[in-house]
mmCIF file of C-alpha atoms in Angstrom:
data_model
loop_
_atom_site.group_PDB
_atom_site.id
_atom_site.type_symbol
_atom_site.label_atom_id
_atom_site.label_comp_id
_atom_site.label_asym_id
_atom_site.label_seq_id
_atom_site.Cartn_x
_atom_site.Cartn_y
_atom_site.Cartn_z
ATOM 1 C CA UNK A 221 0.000 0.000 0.000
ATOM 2 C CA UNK A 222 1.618 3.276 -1.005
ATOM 3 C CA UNK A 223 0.495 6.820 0.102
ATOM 4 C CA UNK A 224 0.857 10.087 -0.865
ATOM 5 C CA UNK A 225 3.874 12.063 0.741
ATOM 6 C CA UNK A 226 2.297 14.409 3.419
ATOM 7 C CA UNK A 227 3.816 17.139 5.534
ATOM 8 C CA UNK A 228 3.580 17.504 9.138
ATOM 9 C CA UNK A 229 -0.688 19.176 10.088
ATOM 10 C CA UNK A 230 1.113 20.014 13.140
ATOM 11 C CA UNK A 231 2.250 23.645 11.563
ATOM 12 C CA UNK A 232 -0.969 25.297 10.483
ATOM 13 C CA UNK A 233 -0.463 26.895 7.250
ATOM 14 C CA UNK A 234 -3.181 29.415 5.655
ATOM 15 C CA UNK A 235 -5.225 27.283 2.942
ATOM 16 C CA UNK A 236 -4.968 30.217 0.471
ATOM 17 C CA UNK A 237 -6.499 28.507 -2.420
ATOM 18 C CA UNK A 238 -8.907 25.580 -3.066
ATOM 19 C CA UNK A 239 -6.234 23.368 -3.988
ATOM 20 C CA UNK A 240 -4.540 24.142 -1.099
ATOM 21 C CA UNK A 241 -7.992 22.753 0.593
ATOM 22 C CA UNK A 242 -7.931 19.339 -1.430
ATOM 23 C CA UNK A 243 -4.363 18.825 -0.285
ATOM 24 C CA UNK A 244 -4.950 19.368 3.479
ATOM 25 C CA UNK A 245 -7.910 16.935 3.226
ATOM 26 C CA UNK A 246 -5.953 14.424 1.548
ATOM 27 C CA UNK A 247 -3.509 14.381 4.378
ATOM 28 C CA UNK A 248 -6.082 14.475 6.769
ATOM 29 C CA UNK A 249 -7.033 11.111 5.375
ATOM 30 C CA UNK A 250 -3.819 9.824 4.441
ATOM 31 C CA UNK A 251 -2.121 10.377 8.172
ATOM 32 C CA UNK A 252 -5.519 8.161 9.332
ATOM 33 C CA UNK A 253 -4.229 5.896 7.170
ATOM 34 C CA UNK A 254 -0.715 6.118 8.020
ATOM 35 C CA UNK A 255 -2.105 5.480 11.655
ATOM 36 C CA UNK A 256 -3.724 2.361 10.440
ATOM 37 C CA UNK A 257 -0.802 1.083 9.202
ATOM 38 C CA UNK A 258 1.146 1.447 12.001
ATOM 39 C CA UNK A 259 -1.362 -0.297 14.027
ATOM 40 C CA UNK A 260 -0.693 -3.213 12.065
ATOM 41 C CA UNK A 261 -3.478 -3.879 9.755
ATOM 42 C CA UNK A 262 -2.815 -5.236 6.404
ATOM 43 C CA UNK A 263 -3.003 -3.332 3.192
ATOM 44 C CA UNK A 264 -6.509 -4.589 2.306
ATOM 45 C CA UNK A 265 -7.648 -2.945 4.960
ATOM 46 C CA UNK A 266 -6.441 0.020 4.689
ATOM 47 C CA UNK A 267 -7.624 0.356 0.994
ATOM 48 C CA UNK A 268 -11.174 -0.516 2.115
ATOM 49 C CA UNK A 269 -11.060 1.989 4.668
ATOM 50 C CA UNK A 270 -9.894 4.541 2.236
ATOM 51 C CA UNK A 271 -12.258 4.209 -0.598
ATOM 52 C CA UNK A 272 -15.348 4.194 2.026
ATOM 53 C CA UNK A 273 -13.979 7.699 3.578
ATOM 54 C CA UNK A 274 -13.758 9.051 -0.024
ATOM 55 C CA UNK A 275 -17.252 7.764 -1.207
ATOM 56 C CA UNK A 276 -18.340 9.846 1.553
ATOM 57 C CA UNK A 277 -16.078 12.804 0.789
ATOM 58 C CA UNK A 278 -18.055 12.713 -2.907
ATOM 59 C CA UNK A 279 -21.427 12.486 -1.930
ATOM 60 C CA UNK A 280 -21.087 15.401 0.864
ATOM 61 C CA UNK A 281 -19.969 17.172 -1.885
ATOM 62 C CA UNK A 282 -18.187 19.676 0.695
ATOM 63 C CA UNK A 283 -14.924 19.234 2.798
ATOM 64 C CA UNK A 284 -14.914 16.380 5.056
ATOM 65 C CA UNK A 285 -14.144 18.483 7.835
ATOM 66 C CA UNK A 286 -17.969 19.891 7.041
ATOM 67 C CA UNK A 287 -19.449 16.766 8.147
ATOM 68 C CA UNK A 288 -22.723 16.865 10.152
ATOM 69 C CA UNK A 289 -24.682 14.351 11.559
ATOM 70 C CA UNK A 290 -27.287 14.705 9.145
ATOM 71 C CA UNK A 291 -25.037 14.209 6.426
ATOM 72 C CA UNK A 292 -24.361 10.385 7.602
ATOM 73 C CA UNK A 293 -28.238 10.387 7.726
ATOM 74 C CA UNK A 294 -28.601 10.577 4.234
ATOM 75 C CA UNK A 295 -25.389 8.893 3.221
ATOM 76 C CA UNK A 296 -26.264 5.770 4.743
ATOM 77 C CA UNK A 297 -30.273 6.264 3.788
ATOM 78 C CA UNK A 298 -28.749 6.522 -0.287
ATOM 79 C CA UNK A 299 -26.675 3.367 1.207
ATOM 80 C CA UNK A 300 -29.776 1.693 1.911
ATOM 81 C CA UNK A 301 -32.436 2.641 -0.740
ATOM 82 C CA UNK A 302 -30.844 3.760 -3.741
ATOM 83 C CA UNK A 303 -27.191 1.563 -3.600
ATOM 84 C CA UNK A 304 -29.574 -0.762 -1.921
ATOM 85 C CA UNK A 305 -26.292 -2.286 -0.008
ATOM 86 C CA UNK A 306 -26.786 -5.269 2.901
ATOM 87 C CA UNK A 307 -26.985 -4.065 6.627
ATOM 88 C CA UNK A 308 -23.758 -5.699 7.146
ATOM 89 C CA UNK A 309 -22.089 -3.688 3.939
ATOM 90 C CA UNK A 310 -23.445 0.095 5.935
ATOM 91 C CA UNK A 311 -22.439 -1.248 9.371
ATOM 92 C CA UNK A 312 -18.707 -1.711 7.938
ATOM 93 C CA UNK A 313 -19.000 1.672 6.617
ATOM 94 C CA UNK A 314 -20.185 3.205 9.528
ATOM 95 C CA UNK A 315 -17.673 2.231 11.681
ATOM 96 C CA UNK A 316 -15.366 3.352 8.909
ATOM 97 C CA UNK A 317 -16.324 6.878 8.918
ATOM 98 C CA UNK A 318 -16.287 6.787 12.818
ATOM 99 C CA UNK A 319 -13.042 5.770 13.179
ATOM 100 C CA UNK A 320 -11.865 8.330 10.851
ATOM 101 C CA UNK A 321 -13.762 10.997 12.586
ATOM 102 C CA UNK A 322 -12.559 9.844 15.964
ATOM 103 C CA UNK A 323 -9.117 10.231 15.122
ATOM 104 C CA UNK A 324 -9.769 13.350 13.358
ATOM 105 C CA UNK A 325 -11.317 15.040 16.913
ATOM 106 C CA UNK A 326 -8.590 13.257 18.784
ATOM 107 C CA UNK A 327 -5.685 13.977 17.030
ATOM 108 C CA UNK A 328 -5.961 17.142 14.596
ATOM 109 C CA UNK A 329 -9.204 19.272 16.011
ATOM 110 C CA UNK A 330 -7.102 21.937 16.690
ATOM 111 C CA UNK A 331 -4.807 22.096 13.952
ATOM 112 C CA UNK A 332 -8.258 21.680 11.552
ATOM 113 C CA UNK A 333 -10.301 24.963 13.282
ATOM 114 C CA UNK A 334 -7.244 27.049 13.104
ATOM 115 C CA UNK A 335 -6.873 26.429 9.098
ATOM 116 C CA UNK A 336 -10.747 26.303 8.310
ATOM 117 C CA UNK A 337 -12.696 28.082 11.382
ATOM 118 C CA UNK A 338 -14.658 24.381 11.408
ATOM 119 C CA UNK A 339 -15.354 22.313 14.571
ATOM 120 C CA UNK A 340 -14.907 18.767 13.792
ATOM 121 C CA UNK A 341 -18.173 16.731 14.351
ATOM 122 C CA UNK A 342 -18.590 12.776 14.667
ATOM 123 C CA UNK A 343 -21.128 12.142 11.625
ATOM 124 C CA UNK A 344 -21.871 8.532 13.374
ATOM 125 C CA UNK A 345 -23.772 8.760 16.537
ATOM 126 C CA UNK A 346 -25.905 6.364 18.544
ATOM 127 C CA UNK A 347 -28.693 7.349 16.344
ATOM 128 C CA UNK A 348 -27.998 6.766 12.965
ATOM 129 C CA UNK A 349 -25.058 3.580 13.482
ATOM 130 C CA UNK A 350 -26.715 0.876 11.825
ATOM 131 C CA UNK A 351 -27.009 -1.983 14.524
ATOM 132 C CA UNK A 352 -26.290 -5.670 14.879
ATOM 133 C CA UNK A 353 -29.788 -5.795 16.671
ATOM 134 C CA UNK A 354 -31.352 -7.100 13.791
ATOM 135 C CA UNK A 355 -29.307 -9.943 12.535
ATOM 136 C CA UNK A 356 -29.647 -10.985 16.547
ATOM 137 C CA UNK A 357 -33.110 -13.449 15.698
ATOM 138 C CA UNK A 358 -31.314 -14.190 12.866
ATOM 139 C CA UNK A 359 -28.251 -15.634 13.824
ATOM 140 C CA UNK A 360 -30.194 -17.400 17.191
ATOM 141 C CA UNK A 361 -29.358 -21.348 16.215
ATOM 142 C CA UNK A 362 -31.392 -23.858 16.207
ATOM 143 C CA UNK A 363 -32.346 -25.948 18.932
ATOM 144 C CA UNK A 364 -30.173 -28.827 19.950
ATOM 145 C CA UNK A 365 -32.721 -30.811 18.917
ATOM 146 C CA UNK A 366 -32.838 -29.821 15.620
ATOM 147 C CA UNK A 367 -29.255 -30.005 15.098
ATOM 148 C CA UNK A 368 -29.198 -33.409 16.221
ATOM 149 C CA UNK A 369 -31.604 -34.463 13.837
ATOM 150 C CA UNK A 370 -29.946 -32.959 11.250
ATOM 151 C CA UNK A 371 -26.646 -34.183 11.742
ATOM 152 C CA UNK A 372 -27.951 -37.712 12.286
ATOM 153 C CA UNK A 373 -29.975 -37.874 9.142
ATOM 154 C CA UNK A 374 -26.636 -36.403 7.328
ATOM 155 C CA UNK A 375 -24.589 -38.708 8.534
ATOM 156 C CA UNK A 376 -27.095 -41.876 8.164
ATOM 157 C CA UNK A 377 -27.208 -40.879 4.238
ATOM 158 C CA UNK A 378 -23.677 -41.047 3.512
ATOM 159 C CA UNK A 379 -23.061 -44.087 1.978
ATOM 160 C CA UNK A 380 -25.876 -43.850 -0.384
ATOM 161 C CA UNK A 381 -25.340 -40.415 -0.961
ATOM 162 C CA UNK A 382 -24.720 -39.795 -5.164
ATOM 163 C CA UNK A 383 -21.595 -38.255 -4.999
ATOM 164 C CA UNK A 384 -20.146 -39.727 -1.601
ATOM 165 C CA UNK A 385 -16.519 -37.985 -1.111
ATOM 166 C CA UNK A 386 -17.935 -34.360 -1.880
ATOM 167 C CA UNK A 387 -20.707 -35.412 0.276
ATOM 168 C CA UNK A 388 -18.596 -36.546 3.658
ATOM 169 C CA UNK A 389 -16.411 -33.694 2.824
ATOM 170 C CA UNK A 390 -19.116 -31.381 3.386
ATOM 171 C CA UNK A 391 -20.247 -33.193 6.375
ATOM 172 C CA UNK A 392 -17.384 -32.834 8.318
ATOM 173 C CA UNK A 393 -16.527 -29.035 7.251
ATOM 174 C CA UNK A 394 -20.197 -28.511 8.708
ATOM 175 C CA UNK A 395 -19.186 -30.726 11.880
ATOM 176 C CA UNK A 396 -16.270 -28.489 12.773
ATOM 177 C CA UNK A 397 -18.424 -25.043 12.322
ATOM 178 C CA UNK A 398 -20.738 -27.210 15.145
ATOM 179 C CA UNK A 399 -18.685 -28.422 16.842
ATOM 180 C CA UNK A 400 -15.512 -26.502 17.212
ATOM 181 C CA UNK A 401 -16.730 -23.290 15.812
ATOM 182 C CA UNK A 402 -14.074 -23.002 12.951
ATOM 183 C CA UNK A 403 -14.755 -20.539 10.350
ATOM 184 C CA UNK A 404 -15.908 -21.144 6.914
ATOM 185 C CA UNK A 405 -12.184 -19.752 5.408
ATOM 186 C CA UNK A 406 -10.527 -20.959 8.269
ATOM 187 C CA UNK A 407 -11.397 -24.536 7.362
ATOM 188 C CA UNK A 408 -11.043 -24.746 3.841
ATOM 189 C CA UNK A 409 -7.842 -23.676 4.677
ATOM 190 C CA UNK A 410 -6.763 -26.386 6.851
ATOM 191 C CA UNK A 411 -3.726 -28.681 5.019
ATOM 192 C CA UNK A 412 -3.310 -32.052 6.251
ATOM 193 C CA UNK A 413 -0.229 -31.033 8.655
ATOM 194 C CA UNK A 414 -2.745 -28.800 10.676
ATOM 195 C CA UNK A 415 -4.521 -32.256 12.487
ATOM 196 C CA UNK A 416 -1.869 -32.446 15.113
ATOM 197 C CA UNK A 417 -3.322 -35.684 17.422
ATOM 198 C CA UNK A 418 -0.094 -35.720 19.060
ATOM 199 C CA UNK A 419 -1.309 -32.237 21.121
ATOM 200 C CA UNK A 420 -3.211 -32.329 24.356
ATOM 201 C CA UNK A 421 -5.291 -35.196 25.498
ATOM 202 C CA UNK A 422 -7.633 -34.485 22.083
ATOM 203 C CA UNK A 423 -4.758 -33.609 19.568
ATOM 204 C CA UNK A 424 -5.199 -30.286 18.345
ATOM 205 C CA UNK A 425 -6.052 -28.611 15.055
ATOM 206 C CA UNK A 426 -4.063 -25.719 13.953
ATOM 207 C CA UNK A 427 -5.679 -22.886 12.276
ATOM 208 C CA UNK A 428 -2.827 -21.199 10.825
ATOM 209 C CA UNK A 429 -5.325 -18.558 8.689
ATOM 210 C CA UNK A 430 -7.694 -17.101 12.129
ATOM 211 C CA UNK A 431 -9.160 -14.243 11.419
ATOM 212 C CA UNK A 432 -7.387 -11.198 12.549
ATOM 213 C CA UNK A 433 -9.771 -8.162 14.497
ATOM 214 C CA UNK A 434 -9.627 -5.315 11.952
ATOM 215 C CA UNK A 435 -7.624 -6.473 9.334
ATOM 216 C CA UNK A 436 -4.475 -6.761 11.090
ATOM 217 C CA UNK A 437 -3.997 -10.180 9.156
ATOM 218 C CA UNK A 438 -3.833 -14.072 10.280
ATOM 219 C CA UNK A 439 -4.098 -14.573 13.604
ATOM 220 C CA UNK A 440 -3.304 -18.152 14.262
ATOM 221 C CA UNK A 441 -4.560 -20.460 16.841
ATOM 222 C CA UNK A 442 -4.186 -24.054 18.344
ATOM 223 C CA UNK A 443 -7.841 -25.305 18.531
ATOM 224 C CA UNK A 444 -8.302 -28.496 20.835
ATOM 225 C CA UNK A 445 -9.969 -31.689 18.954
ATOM 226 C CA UNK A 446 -13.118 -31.622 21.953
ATOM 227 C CA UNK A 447 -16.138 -32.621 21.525
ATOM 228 C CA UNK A 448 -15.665 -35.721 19.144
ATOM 229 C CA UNK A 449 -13.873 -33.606 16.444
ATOM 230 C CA UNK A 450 -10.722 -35.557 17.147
ATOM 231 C CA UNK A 451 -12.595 -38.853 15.783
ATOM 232 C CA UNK A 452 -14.482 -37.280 12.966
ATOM 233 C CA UNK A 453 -10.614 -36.619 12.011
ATOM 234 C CA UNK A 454 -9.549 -39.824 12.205
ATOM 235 C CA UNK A 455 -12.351 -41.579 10.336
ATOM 236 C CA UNK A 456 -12.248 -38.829 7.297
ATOM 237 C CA UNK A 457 -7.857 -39.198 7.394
ATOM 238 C CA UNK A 458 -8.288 -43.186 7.804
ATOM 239 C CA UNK A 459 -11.689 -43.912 5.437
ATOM 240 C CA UNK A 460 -12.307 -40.798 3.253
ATOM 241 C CA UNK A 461 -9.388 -38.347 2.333
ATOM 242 C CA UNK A 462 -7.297 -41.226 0.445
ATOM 243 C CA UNK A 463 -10.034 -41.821 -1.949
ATOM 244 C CA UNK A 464 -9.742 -37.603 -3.231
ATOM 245 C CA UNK A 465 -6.037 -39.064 -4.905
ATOM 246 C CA UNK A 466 -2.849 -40.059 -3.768
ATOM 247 C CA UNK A 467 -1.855 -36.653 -2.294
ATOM 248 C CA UNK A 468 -2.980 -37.414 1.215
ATOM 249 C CA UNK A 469 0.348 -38.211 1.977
ATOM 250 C CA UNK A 470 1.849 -34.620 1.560
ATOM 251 C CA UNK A 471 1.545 -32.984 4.673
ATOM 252 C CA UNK A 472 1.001 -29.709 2.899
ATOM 253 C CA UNK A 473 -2.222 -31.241 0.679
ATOM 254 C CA UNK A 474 -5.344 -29.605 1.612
ATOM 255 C CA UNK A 475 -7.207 -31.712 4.290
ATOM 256 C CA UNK A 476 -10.751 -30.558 2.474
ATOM 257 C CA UNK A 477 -9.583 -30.887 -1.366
ATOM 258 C CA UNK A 478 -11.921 -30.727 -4.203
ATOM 259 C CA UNK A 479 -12.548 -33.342 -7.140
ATOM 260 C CA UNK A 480 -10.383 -30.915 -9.543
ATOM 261 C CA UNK A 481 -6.570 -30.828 -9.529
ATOM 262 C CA UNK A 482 -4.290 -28.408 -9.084
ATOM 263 C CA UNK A 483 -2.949 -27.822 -12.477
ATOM 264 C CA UNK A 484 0.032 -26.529 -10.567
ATOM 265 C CA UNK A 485 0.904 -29.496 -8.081
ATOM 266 C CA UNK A 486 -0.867 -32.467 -9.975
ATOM 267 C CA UNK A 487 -2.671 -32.868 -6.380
ATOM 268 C CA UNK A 488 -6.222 -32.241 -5.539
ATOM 269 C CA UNK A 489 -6.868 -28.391 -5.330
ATOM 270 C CA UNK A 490 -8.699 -26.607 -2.595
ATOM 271 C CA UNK A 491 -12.041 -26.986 -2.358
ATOM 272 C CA UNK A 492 -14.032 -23.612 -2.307
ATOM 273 C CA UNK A 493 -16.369 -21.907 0.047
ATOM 274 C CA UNK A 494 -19.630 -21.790 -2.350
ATOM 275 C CA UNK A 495 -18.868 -25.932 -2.506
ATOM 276 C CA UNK A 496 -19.137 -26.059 1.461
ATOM 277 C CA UNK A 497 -21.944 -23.350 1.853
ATOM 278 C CA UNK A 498 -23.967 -25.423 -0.887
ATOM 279 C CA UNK A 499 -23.297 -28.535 0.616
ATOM 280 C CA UNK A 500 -24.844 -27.151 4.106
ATOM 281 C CA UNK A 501 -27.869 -25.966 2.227
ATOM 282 C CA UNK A 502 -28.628 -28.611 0.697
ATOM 283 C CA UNK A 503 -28.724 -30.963 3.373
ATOM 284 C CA UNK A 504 -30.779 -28.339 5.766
ATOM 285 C CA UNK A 505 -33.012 -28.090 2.571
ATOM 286 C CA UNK A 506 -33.639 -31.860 3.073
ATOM 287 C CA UNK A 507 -33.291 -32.720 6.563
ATOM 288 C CA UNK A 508 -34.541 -29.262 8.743
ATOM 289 C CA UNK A 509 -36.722 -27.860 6.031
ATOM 290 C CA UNK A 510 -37.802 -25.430 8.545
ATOM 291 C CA UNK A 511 -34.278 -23.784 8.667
ATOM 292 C CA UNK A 512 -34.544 -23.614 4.755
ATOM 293 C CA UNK A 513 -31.949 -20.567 3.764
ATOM 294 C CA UNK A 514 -31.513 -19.348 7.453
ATOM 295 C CA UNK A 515 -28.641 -21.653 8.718
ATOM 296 C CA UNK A 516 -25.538 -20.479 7.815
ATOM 297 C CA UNK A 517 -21.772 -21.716 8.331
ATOM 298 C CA UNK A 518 -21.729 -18.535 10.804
ATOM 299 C CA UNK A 519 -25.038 -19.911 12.512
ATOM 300 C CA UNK A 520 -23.231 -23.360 13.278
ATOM 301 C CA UNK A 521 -20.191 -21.178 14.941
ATOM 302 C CA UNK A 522 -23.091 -19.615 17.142
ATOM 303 C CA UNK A 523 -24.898 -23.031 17.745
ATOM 304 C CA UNK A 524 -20.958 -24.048 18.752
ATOM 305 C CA UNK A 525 -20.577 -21.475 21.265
ATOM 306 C CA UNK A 526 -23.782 -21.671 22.689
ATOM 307 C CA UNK A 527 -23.633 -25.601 23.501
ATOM 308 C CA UNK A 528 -20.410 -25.426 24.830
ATOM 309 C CA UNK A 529 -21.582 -22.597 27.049
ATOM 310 C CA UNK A 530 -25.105 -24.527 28.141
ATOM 311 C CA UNK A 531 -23.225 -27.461 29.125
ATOM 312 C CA UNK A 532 -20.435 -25.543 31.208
ATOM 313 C CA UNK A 533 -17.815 -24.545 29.203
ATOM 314 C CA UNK A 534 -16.564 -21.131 30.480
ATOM 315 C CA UNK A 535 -16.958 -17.725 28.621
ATOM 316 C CA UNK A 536 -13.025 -17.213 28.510
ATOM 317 C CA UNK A 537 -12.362 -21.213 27.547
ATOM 318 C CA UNK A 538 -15.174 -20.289 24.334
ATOM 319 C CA UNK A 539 -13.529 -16.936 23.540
ATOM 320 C CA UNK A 540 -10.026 -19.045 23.251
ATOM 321 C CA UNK A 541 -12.098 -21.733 21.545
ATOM 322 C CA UNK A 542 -13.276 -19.244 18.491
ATOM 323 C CA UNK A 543 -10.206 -16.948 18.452
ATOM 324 C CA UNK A 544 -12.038 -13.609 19.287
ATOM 325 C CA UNK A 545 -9.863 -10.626 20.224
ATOM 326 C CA UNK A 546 -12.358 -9.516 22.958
ATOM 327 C CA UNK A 547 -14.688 -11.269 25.387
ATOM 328 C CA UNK A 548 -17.379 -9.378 24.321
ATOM 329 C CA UNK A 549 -17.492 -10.110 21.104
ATOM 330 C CA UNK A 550 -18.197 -14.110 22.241
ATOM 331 C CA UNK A 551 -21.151 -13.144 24.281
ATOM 332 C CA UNK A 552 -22.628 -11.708 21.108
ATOM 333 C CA UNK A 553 -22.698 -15.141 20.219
ATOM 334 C CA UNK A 554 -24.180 -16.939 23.195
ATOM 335 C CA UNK A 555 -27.795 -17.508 22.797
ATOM 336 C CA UNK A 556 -29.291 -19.528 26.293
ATOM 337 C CA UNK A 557 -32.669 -20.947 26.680
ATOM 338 C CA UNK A 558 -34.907 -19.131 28.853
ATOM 339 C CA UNK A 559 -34.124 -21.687 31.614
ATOM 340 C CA UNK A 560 -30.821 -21.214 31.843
ATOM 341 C CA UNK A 561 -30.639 -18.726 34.465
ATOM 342 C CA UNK A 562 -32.916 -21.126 37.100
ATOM 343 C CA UNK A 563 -30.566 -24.177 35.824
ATOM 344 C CA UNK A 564 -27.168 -22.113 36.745
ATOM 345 C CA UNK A 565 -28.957 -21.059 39.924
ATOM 346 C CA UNK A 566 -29.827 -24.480 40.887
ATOM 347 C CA UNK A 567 -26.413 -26.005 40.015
ATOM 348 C CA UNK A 568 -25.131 -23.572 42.584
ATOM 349 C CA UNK A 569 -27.164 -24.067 44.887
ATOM 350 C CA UNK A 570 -26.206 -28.010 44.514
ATOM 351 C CA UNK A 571 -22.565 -26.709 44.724
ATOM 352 C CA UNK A 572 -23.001 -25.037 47.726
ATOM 353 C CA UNK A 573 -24.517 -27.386 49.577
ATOM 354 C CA UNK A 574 -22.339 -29.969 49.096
ATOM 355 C CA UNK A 575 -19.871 -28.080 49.902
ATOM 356 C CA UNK A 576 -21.105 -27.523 53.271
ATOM 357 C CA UNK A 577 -22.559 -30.914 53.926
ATOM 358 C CA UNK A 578 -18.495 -32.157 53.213
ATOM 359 C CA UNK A 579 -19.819 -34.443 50.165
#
């Protein structure tokens, strides 16, 4: 990523001209950047961030520094009806815009009223931020119940499924989302090295391409094999991957390869995320109708932290478990049943009193 050369905003200069305005706020933006980069975030990232801040410089149609609230009203309402972008797509570019404002007001508010006579405002406020709060029904999993039924009926179909080796391929990509809460890219991108069984009392799986917070690039993680993932492994390295072709013997062959080959290696290639997603759909299609185009690799990795959680698995041993940055960001993804509360309270209460009766 390469940015424009900028001078130092710390010595306020007059802006005599209204080029001299278009340079200042291109150093504005590119010292933001600048700032990105040196917190560590990878050149994707910053590029994103970039062409969101200047899509909002055109259709303000002023000087960033100009920004009002009620200009991020209407940017994200022509976000919404007329670019007719997803709720995810204007959350990202919220929080763009308010980090950029943030550091803007933290770092050059001075420097920016001496040079324009402007007071820097934050555009994104608690009233116009598009929220998560919607998505929150949607990403609730389904009961476990439901996911037992669906796995069972999956797995009973196997071996007279058309196309078996796509099919148990897909079956254990959607078993790790359940059951370990591995992401969609993080396990297509699992080679066969990554199964480590000789880690832990489990064996471990090592996810060498975890998603970093904010783009600062893979963040990898040792992910223990609990909750029966370590035999899934061995019955798809022992019955299933030889069958994909005579790679499975290269430690650095993809442990979920497709039917093509790598034109490059003469092994199997990489199987791709639309192949996985599909392969989920179509079995929830058939076996929980009712879920029909509403559970998602993303909604297993909820189910995933919500059973662990229900059945006693700390918050801080789930946070390690999914590799989030911050603890809150795994509560976001526990989803209880209404009993919960009177089951903890009774457990306790169980605890307690053994404790005092010396059982």
């Amino acid at each position: 990523m390469v940015l424009a050369a900028v001078r130092s905003i710390g010595f306020s200069q007059a802006l005599r001209s209204e080029q001299d305005e278009e340079d200042f706020e291109q150093e504005l933006v590119d010292q933001f950047l600048l700032a990105q980069i040196g917190a560590g975030v990878t050149d994707q990232f910053v590029r994103t961030e970039r062409s969101v801040i200047f899509e909002f410089a055109r259709f303000l149609d002023q000087y960033l520094w100009m920004a009002s609230p009620s200009d991020a009203d209407r940017f994200l309402a022509h976000l919404r009806h007329e670019r007719r972008q997803a709720r995810s797509t204007r959350e990202s570019k919220a929080g763009t815009l308010a980090r950029f404002f943030d550091f803007l007001i933290a770092r050059y508010q001075g420097d920016i009223h001496a040079l324009t006579g402007y007071v820097v405002l934050q555009p994104i406020d608690e009233f116009n931020r598009p929220s998560s709060s919607a998505f929150v029904a949607a990403r609730i999993p389904p009961s476990d119940p439901e996911i037992e039924t669906l796995f069972a009926k999956w797995r009973d179909a196997l071996p007279e499924a058309r196309k078996y080796l796509p099919a148990a391929r897909d079956y254990l990509a959607a078993s790790l989302w359940r059951r370990a809460g591995l992401r969609i890219n993080e396990t297509l991108m699992l080679d066969i090295k990554d199964w480590r069984p000789d880690l832990g009392e489990h064996g471990k799986i090592h996810v060498r391409f975890g998603k970093g917070s904010r783009g600062r690039g893979a963040k990898p993680r040792l992910v223990p094999a609990i909750n029966s993932v370590d035999s899934l492994l061995q019955w798809w390295l022992t019955d299933v991957r030889h069958q994909f072709g005579d790679d499975y013997l290269d430690p650095d062959a993809p442990l979920f390869p497709s039917e093509r080959r790598d034109q490059h290696t003469g092994g199997c290639a990489r199987v791709g995320d639309d192949a996985l997603r599909a392969g989920l759909a179509g079995a929830v299609e058939r076996w929980l109708p009712a879920w029909q185009g509403r559970l998602s690799p993303h909604g297993l990795r909820h189910y995933c932290a919500s059973s662990l959680y229900a059945r006693g698995l700390d918050l801080k041993a789930v946070q390690e478990l999914l590799g989030h940055e911050w603890l809150s960001t795994t509560t976001r993804y526990i989803h209880v049943h209404a009993d919960h509360i009177d089951h903890a309270w009774a457990v306790a209460n169980e605890r307690l009193a053994a404790r005092l009766t010396g059982e």
